[in-house]
Structure formats: structure tokens, C-alpha cells
Coordinates of C-alpha atoms in Angstrom, one line a residue:
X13 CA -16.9 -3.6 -46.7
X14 CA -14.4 -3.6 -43.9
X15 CA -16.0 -5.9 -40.6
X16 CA -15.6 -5.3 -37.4
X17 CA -13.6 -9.0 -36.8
X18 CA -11.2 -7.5 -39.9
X19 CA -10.7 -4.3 -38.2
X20 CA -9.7 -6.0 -34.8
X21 CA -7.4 -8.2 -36.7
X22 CA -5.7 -5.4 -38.9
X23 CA -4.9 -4.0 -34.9
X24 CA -3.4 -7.4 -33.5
X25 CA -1.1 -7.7 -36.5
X26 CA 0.3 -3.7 -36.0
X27 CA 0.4 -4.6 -32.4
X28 CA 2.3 -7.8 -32.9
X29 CA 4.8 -6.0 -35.5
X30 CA 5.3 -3.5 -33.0
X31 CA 6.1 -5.6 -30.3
X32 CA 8.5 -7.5 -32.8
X33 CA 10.7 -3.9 -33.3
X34 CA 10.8 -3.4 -29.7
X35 CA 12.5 -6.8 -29.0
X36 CA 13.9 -7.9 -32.5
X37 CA 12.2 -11.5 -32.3
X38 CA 11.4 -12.6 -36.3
X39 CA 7.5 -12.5 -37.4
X40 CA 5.8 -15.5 -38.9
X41 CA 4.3 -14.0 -42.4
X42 CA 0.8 -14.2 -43.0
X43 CA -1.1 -15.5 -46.5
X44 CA 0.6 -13.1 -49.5
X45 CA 3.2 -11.2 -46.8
X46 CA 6.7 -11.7 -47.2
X47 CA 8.4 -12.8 -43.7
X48 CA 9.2 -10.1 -41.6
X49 CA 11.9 -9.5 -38.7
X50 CA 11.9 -7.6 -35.8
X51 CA 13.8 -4.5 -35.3
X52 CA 13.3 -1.0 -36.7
X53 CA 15.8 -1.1 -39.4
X54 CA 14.2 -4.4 -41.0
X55 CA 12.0 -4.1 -43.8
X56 CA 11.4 -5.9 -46.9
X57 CA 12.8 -4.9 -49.7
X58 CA 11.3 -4.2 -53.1
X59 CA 11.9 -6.2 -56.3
X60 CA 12.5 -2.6 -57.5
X61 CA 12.6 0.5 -56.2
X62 CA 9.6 2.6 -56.6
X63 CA 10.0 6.0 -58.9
X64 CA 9.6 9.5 -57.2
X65 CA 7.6 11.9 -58.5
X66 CA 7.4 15.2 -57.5
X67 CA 4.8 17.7 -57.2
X68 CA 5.0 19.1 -60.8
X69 CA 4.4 15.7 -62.1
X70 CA 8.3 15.0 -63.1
X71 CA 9.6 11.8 -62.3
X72 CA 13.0 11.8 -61.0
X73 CA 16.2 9.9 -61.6
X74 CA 15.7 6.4 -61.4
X75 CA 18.2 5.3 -58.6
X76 CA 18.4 2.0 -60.4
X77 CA 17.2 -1.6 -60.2
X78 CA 16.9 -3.2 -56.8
X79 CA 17.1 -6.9 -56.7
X80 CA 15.9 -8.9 -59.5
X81 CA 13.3 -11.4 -59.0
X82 CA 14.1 -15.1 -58.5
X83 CA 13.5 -17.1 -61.3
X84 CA 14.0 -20.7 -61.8
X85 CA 18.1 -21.0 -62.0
X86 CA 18.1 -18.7 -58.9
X87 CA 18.8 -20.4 -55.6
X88 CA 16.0 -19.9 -52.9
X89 CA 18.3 -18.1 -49.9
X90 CA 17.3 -19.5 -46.5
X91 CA 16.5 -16.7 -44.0
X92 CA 18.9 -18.2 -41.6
X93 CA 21.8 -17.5 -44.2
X94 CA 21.4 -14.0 -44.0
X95 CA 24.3 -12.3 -41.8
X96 CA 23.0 -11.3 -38.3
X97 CA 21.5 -8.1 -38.2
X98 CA 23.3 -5.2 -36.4
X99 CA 20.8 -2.9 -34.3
X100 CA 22.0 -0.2 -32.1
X101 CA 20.5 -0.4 -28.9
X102 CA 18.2 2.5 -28.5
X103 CA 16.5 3.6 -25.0
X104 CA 12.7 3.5 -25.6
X105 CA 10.1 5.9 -23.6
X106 CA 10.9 4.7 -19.7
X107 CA 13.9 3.5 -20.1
X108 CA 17.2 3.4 -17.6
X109 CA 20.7 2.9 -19.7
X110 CA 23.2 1.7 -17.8
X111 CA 26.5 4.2 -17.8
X112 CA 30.0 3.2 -17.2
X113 CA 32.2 5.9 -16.0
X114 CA 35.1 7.3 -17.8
X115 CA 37.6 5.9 -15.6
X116 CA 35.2 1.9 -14.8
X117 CA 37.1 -1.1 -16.8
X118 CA 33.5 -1.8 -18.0
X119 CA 32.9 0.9 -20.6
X120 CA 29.9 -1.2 -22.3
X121 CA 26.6 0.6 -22.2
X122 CA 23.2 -1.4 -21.7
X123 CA 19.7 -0.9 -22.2
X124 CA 17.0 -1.9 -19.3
X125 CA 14.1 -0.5 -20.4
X126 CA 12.3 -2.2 -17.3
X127 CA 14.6 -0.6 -14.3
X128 CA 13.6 3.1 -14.5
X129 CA 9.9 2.0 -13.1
X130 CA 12.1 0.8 -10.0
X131 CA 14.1 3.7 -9.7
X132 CA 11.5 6.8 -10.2
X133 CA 10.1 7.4 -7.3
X134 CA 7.5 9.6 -8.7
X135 CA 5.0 9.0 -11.9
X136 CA 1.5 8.3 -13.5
X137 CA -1.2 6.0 -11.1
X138 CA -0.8 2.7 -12.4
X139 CA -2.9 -0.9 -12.4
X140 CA -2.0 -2.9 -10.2
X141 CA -1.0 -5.8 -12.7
X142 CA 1.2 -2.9 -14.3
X143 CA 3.0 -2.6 -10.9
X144 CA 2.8 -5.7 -10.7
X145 CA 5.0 -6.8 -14.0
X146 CA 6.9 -3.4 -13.3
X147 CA 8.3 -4.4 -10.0
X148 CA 9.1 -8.4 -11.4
X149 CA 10.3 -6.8 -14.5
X150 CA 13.2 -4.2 -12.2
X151 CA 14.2 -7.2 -10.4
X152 CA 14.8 -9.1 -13.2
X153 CA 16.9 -6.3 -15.0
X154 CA 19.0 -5.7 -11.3
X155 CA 19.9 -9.5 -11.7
X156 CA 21.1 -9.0 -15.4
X157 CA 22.8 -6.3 -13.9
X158 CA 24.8 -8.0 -11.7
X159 CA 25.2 -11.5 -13.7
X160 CA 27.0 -9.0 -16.7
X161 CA 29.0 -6.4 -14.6
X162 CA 29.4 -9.0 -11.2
X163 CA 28.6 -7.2 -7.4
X164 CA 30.2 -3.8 -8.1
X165 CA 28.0 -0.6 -8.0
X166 CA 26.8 0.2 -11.3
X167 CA 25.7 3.6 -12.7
X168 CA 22.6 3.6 -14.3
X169 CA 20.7 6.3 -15.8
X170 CA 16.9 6.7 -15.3
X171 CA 14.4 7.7 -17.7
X172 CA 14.5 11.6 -16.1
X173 CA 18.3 11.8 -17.0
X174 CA 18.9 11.1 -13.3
X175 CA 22.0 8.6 -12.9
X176 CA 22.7 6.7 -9.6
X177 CA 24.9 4.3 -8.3
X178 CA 23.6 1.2 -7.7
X179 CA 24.2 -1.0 -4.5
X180 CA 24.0 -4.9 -5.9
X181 CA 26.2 -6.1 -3.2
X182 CA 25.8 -7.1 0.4
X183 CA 29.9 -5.3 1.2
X184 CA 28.5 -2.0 0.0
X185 CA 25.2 -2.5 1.7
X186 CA 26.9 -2.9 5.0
X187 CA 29.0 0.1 4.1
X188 CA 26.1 2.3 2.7
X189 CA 24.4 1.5 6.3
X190 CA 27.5 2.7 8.3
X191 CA 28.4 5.9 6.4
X192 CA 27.9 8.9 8.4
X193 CA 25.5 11.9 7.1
X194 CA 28.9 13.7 6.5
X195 CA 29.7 11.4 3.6
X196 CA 25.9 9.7 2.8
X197 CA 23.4 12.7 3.1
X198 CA 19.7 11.6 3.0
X199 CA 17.5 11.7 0.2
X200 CA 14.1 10.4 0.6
X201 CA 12.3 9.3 -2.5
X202 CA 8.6 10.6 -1.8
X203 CA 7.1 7.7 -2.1
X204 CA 8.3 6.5 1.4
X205 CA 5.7 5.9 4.0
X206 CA 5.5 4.6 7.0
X207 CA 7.6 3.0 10.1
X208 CA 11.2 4.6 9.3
X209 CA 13.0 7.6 10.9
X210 CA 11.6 10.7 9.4
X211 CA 13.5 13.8 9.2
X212 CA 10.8 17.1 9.4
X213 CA 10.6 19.7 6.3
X214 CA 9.3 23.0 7.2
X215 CA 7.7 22.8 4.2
X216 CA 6.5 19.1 3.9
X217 CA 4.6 17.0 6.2
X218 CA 5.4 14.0 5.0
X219 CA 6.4 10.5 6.4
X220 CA 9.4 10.1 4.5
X221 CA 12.5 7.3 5.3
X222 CA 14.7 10.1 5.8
X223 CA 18.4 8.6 7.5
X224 CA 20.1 12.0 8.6
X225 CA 21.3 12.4 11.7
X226 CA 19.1 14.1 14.2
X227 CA 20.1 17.0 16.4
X228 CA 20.6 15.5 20.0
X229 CA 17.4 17.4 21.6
X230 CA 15.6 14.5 19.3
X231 CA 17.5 11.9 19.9
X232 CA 16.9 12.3 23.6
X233 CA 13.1 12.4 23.3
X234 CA 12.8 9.4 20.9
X235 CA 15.0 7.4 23.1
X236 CA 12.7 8.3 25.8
X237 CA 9.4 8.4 24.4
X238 CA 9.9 5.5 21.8
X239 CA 12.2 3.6 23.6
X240 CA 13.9 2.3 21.1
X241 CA 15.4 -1.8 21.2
X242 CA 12.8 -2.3 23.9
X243 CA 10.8 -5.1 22.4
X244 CA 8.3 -4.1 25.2
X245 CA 7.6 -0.3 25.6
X246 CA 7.4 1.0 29.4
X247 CA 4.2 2.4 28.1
X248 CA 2.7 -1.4 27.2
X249 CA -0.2 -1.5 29.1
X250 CA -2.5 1.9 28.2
X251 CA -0.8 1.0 24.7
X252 CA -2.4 -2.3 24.6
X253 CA -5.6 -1.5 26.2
X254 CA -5.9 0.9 23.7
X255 CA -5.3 -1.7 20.8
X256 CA -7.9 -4.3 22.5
X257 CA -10.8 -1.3 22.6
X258 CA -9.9 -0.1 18.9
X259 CA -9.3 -3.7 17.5
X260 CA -13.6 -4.5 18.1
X261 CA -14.2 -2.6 15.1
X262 CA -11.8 -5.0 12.8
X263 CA -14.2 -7.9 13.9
X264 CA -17.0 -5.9 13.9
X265 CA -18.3 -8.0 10.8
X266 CA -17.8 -11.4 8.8
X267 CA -15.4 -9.5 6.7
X268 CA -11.9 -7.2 7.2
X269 CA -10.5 -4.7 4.3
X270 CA -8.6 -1.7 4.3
X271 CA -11.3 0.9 5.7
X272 CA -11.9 -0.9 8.4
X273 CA -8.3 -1.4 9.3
X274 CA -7.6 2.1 8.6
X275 CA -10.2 3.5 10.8
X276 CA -9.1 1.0 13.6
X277 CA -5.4 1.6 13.1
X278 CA -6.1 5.8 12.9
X279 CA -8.2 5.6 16.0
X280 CA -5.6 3.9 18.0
X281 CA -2.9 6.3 16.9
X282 CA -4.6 9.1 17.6
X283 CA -5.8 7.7 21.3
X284 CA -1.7 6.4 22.1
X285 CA -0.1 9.6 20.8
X286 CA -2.3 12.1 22.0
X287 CA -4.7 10.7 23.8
X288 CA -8.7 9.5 24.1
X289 CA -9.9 12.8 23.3
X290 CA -8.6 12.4 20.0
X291 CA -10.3 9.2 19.2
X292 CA -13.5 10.9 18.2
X293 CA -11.8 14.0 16.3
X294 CA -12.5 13.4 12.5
X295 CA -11.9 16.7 11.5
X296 CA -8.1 16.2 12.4
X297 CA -8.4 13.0 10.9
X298 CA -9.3 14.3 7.7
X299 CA -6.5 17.1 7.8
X300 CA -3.6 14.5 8.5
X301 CA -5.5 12.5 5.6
X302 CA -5.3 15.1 3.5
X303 CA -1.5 16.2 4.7
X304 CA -0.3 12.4 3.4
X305 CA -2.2 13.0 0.0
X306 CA -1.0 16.3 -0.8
X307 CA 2.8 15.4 0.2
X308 CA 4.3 16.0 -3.1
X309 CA 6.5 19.1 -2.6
X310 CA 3.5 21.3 -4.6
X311 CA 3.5 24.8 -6.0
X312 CA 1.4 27.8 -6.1
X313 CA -2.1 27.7 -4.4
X314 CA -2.0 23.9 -3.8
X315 CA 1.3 24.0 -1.7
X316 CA -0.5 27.5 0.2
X317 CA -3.6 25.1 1.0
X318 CA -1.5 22.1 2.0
X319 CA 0.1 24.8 5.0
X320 CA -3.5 25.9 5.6
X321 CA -4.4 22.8 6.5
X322 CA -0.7 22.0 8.1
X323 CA -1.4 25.1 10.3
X324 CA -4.7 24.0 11.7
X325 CA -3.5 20.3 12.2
X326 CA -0.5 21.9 14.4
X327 CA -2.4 23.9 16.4
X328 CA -5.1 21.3 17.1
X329 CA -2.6 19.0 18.2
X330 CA -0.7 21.6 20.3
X331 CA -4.1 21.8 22.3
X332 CA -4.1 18.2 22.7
X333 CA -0.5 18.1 23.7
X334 CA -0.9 21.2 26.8
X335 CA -3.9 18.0 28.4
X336 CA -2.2 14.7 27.4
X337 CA -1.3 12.5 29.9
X338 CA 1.9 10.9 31.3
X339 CA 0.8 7.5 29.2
X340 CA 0.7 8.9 26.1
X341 CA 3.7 9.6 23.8
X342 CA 2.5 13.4 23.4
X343 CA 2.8 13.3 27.1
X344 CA 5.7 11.4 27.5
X345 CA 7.3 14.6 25.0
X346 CA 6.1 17.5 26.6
X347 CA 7.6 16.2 29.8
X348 CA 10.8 16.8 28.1
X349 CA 10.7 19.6 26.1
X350 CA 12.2 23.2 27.2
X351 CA 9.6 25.5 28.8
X352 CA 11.9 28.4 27.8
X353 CA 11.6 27.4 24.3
X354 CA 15.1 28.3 23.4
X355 CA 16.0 28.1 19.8
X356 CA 16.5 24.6 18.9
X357 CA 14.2 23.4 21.1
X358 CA 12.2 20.3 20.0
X359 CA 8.5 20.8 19.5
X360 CA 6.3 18.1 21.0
X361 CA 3.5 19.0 18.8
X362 CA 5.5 18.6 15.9
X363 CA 7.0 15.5 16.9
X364 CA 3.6 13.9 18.2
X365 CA 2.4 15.1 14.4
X366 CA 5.3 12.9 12.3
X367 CA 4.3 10.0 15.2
X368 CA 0.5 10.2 14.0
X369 CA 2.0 10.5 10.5
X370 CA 4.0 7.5 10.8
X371 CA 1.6 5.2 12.3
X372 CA -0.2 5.6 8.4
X373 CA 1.6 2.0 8.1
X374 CA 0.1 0.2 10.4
X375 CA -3.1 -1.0 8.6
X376 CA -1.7 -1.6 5.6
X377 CA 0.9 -4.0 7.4
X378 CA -1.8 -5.8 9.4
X379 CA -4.2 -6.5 6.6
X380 CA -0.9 -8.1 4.5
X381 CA 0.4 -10.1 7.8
X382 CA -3.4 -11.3 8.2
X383 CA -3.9 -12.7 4.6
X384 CA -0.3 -14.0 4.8
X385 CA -1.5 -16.2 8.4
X386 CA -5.1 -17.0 6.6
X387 CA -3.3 -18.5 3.5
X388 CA -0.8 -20.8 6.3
X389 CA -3.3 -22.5 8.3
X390 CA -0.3 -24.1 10.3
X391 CA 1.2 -20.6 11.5
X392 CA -2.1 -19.1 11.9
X393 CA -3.0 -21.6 14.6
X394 CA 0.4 -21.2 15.8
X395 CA -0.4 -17.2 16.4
X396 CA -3.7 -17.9 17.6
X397 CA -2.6 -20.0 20.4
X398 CA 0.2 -17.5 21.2
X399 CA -2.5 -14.6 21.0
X400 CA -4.5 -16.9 23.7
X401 CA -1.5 -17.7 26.0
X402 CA -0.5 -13.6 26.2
X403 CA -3.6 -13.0 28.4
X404 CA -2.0 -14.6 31.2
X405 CA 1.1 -13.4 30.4
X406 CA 1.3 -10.5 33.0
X407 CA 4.4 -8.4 33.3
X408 CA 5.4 -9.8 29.7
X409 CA 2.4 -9.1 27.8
X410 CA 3.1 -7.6 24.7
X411 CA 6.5 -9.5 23.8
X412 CA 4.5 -11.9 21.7
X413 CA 7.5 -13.8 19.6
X414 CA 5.5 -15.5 17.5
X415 CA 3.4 -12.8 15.3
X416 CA 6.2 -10.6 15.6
X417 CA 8.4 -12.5 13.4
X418 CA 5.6 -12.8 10.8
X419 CA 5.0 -9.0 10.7
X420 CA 8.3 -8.7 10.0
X421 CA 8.5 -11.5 7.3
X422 CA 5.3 -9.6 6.1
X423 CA 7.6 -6.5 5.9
X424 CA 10.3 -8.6 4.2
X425 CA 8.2 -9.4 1.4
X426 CA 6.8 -6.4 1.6
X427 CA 8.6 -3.4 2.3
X428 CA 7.6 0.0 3.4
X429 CA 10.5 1.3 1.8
X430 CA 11.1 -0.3 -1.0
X431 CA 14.4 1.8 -2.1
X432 CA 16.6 3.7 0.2
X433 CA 18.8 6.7 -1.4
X434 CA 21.3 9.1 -0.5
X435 CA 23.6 11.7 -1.8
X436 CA 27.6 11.8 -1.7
X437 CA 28.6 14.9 0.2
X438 CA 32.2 14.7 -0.7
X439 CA 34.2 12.5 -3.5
X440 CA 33.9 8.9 -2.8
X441 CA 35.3 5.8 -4.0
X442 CA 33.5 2.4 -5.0
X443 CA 35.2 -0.7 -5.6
X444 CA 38.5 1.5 -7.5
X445 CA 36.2 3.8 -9.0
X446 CA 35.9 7.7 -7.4
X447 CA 32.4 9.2 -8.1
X448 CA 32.4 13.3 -7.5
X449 CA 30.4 14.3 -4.6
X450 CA 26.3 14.8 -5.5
X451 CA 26.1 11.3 -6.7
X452 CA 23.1 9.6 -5.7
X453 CA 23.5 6.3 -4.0
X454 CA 20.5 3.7 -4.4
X455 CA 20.5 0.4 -2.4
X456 CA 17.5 -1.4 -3.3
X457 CA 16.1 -3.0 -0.3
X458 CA 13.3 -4.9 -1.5
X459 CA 15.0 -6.7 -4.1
X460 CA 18.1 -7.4 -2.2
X461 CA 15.6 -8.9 0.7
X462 CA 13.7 -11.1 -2.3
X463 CA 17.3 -12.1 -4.3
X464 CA 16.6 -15.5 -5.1
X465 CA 20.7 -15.8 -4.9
X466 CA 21.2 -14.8 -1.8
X467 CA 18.5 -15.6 0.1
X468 CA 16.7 -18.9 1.3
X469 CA 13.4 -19.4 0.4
X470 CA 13.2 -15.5 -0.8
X471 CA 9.5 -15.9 -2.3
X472 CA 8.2 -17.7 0.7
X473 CA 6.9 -16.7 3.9
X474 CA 9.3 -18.2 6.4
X475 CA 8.4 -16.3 10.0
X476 CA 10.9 -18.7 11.9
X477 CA 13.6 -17.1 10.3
X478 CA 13.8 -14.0 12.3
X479 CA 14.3 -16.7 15.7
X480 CA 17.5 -17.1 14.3
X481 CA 20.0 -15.2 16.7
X482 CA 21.3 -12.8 14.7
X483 CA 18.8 -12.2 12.1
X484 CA 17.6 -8.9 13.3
X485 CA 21.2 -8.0 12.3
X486 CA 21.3 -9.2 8.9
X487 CA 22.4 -6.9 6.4
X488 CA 20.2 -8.3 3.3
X489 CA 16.8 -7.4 5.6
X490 CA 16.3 -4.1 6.5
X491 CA 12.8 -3.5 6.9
X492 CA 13.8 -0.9 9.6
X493 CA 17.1 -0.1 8.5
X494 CA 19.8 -0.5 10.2
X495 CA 22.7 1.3 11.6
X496 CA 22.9 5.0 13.0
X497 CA 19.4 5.4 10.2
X498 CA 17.8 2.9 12.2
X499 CA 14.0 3.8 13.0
X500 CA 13.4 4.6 16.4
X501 CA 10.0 3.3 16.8
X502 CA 10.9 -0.3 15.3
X503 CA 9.9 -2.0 18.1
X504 CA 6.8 0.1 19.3
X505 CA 5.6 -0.6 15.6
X506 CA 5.9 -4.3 15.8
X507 CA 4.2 -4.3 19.2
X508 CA 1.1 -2.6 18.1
X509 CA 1.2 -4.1 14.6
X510 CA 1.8 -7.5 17.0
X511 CA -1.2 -6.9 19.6
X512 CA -3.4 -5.7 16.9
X513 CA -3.0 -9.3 15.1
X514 CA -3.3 -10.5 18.4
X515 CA -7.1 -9.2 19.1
X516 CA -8.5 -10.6 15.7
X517 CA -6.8 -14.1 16.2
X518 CA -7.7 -14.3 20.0
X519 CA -11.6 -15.0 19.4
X520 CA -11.6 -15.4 15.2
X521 CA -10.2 -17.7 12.6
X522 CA -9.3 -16.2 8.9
X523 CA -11.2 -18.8 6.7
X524 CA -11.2 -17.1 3.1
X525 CA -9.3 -14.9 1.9
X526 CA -8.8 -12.2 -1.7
X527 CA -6.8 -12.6 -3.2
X528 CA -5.8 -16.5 -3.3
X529 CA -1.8 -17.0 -2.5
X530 CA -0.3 -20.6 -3.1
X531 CA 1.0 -21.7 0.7
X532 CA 3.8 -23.4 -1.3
X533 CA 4.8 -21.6 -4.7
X534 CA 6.2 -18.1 -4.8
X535 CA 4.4 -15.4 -3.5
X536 CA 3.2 -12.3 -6.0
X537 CA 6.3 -9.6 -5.5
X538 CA 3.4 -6.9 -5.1
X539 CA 0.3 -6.9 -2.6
X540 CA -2.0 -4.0 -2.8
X541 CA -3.6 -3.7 0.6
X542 CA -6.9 -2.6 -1.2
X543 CA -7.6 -5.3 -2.8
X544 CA -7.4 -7.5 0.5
X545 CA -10.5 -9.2 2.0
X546 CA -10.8 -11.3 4.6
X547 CA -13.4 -13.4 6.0
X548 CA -13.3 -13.9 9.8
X549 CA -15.0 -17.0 11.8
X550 CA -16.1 -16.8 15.3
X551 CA -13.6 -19.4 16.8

């Protein structure tokens, strides 16, 4: 009778082999097995091969003896005497192969059957230690990338037959940053949320990290109403009122997760965009909720019910734009916006929608800057006295240095954007080699900002190094891009992501924290936001 401890063991031993084909590594044989290798075309061979009979019961040809059997004048053969075994590399289920071109010096192909997780932008819901080992696992293949073809862009292919041209060094980065929408068109991968420049589809209300170039009617009003490269916005004080009301329901109780900061964050938004009227409006909380779940280009009735919902969200926040006030950003839009409504015109109400859309980031970098502070007692008492010295800051209030550069070393570590693509509009040349025009171009922020290589202290978190003069202009970090793609709202993001960190520090200390992070070792390259808890101490 087959047990239950047999059955479990009969699995670990096909799940072992299988792992052996996959990477080729040798098997240790088991009691009455013969040793085994990895690789698909390793088996063991018979003392003789077995007889074939067909249906009708006739035995076929014999195809002959195979080996004979050792006997005692036959010499035992080593396994390590056997010539080394010859697999062709072949490209496993969610795979990327990396292509030379026809005319590249480096006509080698290679298998990384870890780098197409990095580079599909769309797929299955995954656990989060699966993401986890995915992301390690991409940055591990871009570094083999580059230590066997050096810093030149390399084509790879994904597992969707998609090939791009990847960016692995910081020459090309500088130049993909630069090129104007004529040569780099934007491509947004859909996964993109959050605190970049966002360029609108009719069809698609999503916060994407578009990097065209807007028509000048929107370049006007988000120079205005953002005020971009301000590190203050002429807006600062309803703003920050606005953030010290909201932020009471972060420290409402002992502990802060992602609902909480979510609610908080969304109720601000809504309030500093549109307005206070809008604080209390769930129902168009829920539609912009359900806007940012249903943003993946859909067909049929599900894309008919997405602009349903679109439609009702526009005109509610058209209603809201016709009563804002000067001191809101919806207000600050309409007072530039043509009343003729001339084609071409730019749409407050749309605008003050992507605004609303964008802000989606906010919580998620607040809850990672928080547990980042609680796990570095020594900066978080640093921030907390800078939170307490701002209140009698007066006309500077809101520059706060301090917690500014650790949002942003939150969004080094962490990126919004984790991958930034475009498409060639015309034949271009990299590094000697001409790609035809549709080529996709990737640069791969995140691991460029985390490359061990090139970076100091990449897996640590290090806010002082954004005093540095200079090191809002480094090429390697781009957590807001850089360039003529540069986002707009940088800086009005980073003040409210700032002033929110601000409030909880003022009057609360971060005692415990889930998960654990090592103050000292590397950090995790992933941090799901909902798995974060905090527990906050009356100071």
C-alpha cells in the first residue's frame, strides 16, 4: 500500500529532476537508481535496448545490443570522464532571449529566462515573494547582460515575441532623456502610476508616465497651476492646511496601513484640486477608484462601462470646477482656460481629473517613506525635529529639506515607474548599430538607480544624498524623470508627500513596524505598500 509520506516523496524527487533539466546541475542517485544529470537530453541508458512490439503482437527488428554490462575485467568509467554534454539553449515558458542584430559584432544569442518578468508590463497577479524573486532575479539577468555584451544597448526579446533595446548605460540614458518626441515617441507600459507627466487618451483614463510633448495650451497651465521647479508652490498655505486637517485621520489610532493612508491621501486630493466640497463626495471617489482599476485598454461591454463611469466622473468634476476657488488647482485652471472654447482648448475638468488621478501615489509613497524613518531611529528623529521647527517657519513653511530627500530616497528604492519606454519614429543609430524606426527603447530606471556598480550604497537608504548639489540632476536617478519628460508636479508632489510626513512625526513617534528591514544590510528590492503597518506613539 502506497502512504501518504511515500506519495509526498515520489513528488519531491520529480520536482527535484525537474528542476535538474531546467538548469543542467547533476542529481545525486537514490538507493537502486543509477546517477542522473540534469538536462533534457540526459537519460540513462539501457544495458540493452528494449524490443518493440506492435499492436498485432509481432516483435520488430531488434536494433541491436546496447552496451554490454560491466563485468569484472571492465574498467569502472568515472562520471567526470565523460565528455561535457552539449545542450542547446532552449527558451522555457516566460522567457526573454537575447537577439543580436544582423549587422551587431555580437551575433551570440542568450537565454534569460528571468528578464521577461521585468519587461512585460502586463500579466497574471502574482505573490508578493514571486515579485519579489522576479524583480531580484531581472536585475540579476540585466547585470549578466552587461558583464557579457559590456554598456551597449542590447536587444532582447520578451516572452510575447516583443524585442526591445535595452538602455544598460548611463551615455544612452542621458541621450534617451534628451531625444525629442520626433525621434523617441512615448510609450507607456500600463502599469505606470502615479507622480509622472501623463499624456490623456480619449479612450483611457489612466495615470500613465507618458513623455510626449504637450501642446503649449498645457504647458502653459501646468507651469501655472503646478508650478513646476518651485520647491514651494504659491498655493502652500490652503495646500498645507489642507494636509494638517486630512493628516488627523492617519493618527487617528495606534496603528497606520494603507486604507487609512489612502483615505487621507484621496481626501486631501480631492479638497486641493477641486475643492472642500469634494472631501465628502464618495460616490466620485469610488468612480475614479474604479477608473484606476479598469485602466487596461478593455473591449466590448467592460471598456462601454469604464466610459460610463468616465462620463459621470467628468461631468461631476466639471460642476466642481464652474465653484472652485482661486486656491485650488481646478481653480487656478479655469482661470486660464478659453471661454470661447476654441478647438484645442484645454479642458480644466479634464486636466483637474489626470491631477486627482495622479495624486493615486501619494499614500503608497508615504506609508514606504514612514516604515523606511521607523526602521532609522537616527533620521526619524532627525525629521521629527525638522517637522517641529517648520511651525515657526512662516513664509518658508513647506520647504522642509530634510523629509524631502527621504521621500525621494524612498522613490529611489522604490520607483513609481519602474521602466520607462519609447518607440523610434525614424531610423536610429546605437553605439554603430542602426535599428529601423518602431523599435522600442527600454531604460530601466529602477535597476539602473539600485546598480550595485554604479551606485554608492545602492541597497541602502542614504537621504543625505540628494543634499549633494547636483543630485537632483543625476542621470542614474530619475524618479521624476528628467529632461523635456520631466513631471510637472515633481515638486508639488514632494511637498504634500513632505507635509503629510510632517503631521504624523510632529506629535507621534514610529515604534514598530511590518515588515522588519535591517537598518544596516540591504534593503528587500520590492515593498508592497499593503503589507505595511505601523505603530505610532504619542510623543
Amino acid at each position: 500500500m502506497r502512504t501518504v509520506q511515500g506519495a509526498a516523496l515520489d513528488g519531491l524527487k520529480a520536482r527535484v529532476r525537474a528542476l535538474a533539466e531546467r538548469t543542467g546541475l547533476p542529481v545525486r542517485s537514490t538507493r537502486g537508481e543509477p546517477p542522473t544529470h540534469g538536462g533534457p537530453a540526459v537519460r540513462p541508458r539501457p544495458t540493452r535496448r528494449p524490443v518493440r512490439t506492435p499492436r498485432d503482437g509481432a516483435p520488430l527488428a531488434d536494433p541491436g545490443p546496447g552496451d554490454p554490462p560491466p563485468g569484472p575485467d571492465t574498467p569502472v568509467r568515472r562520471a567526470a570522464a565523460r565528455p561535457p554534454l552539449r545542450r542547446q539553449p532552449a527558451a522555457p515558458a516566460r522567457t526573454a532571449a537575447l537577439v543580436a542584430p544582423t549587422v551587431s559584432p555580437t551575433a551570440a544569442t542568450t537565454v534569460f529566462a528571468a528578464l521577461g518578468a521585468l519587461l512585460s508590463g502586463t500579466g497574471r497577479p502574482r505573490t508578493l515573494r514571486r515579485r519579489h524573486d522576479r524583480v531580484r532575479a531581472s536585475a540579476a539577468a540585466l547585470r549578466a547582460l552587461r558583464a557579457r555584451h559590456g554598456d551597449a544597448p542590447a536587444l532582447v526579446r520578451t516572452r510575447s515575441g516583443r524585442t526591445l533595446l535595452v538602455l544598460l548605460d548611463p551615455g544612452d540614458l542621458r541621450r534617451f532623456y534628451a531625444e525629442p518626441v520626433t525621434v523617441l515617441a512615448a510609450d507607456p507600459p500600463r502599469k505606470c502610476r502615479g507622480l509622472s507627466t501623463h499624456e490623456p487618451d480619449p479612450d483611457v483614463d489612466g495615470t500613465g508616465c507618458a513623455r510626449g510633448e504637450q501642446p503649449a495650451g498645457r504647458r502653459l497651465m501646468s507651469a501655472d497651476v503646478l508650478a513646476p521647479g518651485q520647491p514651494v508652490h504659491p498655493a502652500a498655505g490652503p495646500i498645507l492646511t489642507v494636509v494638517s486637517e486630512e493628516a488627523r485621520h492617519l493618527t487617528a489610532s495606534g496603528t497606520l496601513e494603507l486604507a487609512r493612508a489612502r483615505y487621507a491621501a484621496s481626501r486631501a486630493a480631492r479638497r486641493i484640486v477641486l475643492g472642500d466640497p469634494a472631501a465628502e463626495d464618495d460616490e466620485l471617489a469610488g468612480w475614479l477608484t474604479q477608473l484606476r482599476a479598469e485602466d487596461k485598454r478593455l473591449r466590448g461591454g467592460p471598456r462601454r462601462a469604464a466610459r460610463s463611469v468616465r462620463d459621470k466622473a467628468r461631468a461631476r468634476i466639471r460642476e466642481y470646477v464652474r465653484r472652485a476657488g482661486e486656491d485650488t488647482l481646478a481653480g487656478r485652471a479655469a482661470r486660464l482656460a478659453d471661454p470661447a472654447g476654441t478647438d484645442g482648448a484645454v479642458d480644466p475638468g479634464d486636466e483637474a481629473r489626470l491631477w486627482l488621478l495622479a495624486m493615486d501615489a501619494v499614500p503608497d509613497t508615504l506609508l514606504r517613506t514612514l516604515l523606511l524613518l521607523g526602521a532609522h531611529p537616527c533620521e526619524q528623529d532627525a525629521a521629527a525635529a525638522e517637522a517641529a521647527a517648520e511651525v515657526a517657519a512662516g513664509p518658508a513653511r513647506g520647504e522642509l529639506p530634510r523629509l524631502r530627500a527621504c521621500v525621494r530616497e524612498s522613490l529611489r528604492l522604490y520607483p513609481v515607474v519602474p521602466d520607462l519606454i519609447r518607440v523610434t519614429r525614424t531610423e536610429t543609430e546605437w553605439r554603430g548599430v542602426r535599428h529601423p524606426a518602431g523599435t522600442s527603447v527600454l531604460l530601466p530606471a529602477a535597476f539602473h538607480q539600485r546598480d550595485p556598480e554604479r551606485v554608492p550604497a545602492a541597497h541602502v537608504f542614504v537621504p543625505g544624498r540628494w543634499k549633494n548639489p547636483g543630485a537632483d540632476q543625476d542621470i542614474r536617478m530619475a524618479p521624476f524623470s528628467h529632461g523635456g519628460g520631466r513631471c510637472p508636479g515633481d515638486q508639488l508632489g514632494l511637498m504634500i508627500t513632505a507635509a503629510f510626513c510632517a503631521e504624523v512625526l510632529r506629535g507621534h513617534r514610529i515604534t514598530g513596524t511590518r515588515p522588519v528591514l535591517d537598518p544596516v544590510g540591504p534593503l528587500p528590492v520590492t515593498l508592497d505598500p499593503h503589507g505595511v503597518r505601523l505603530t505610532l506613539t504619542r510623543r
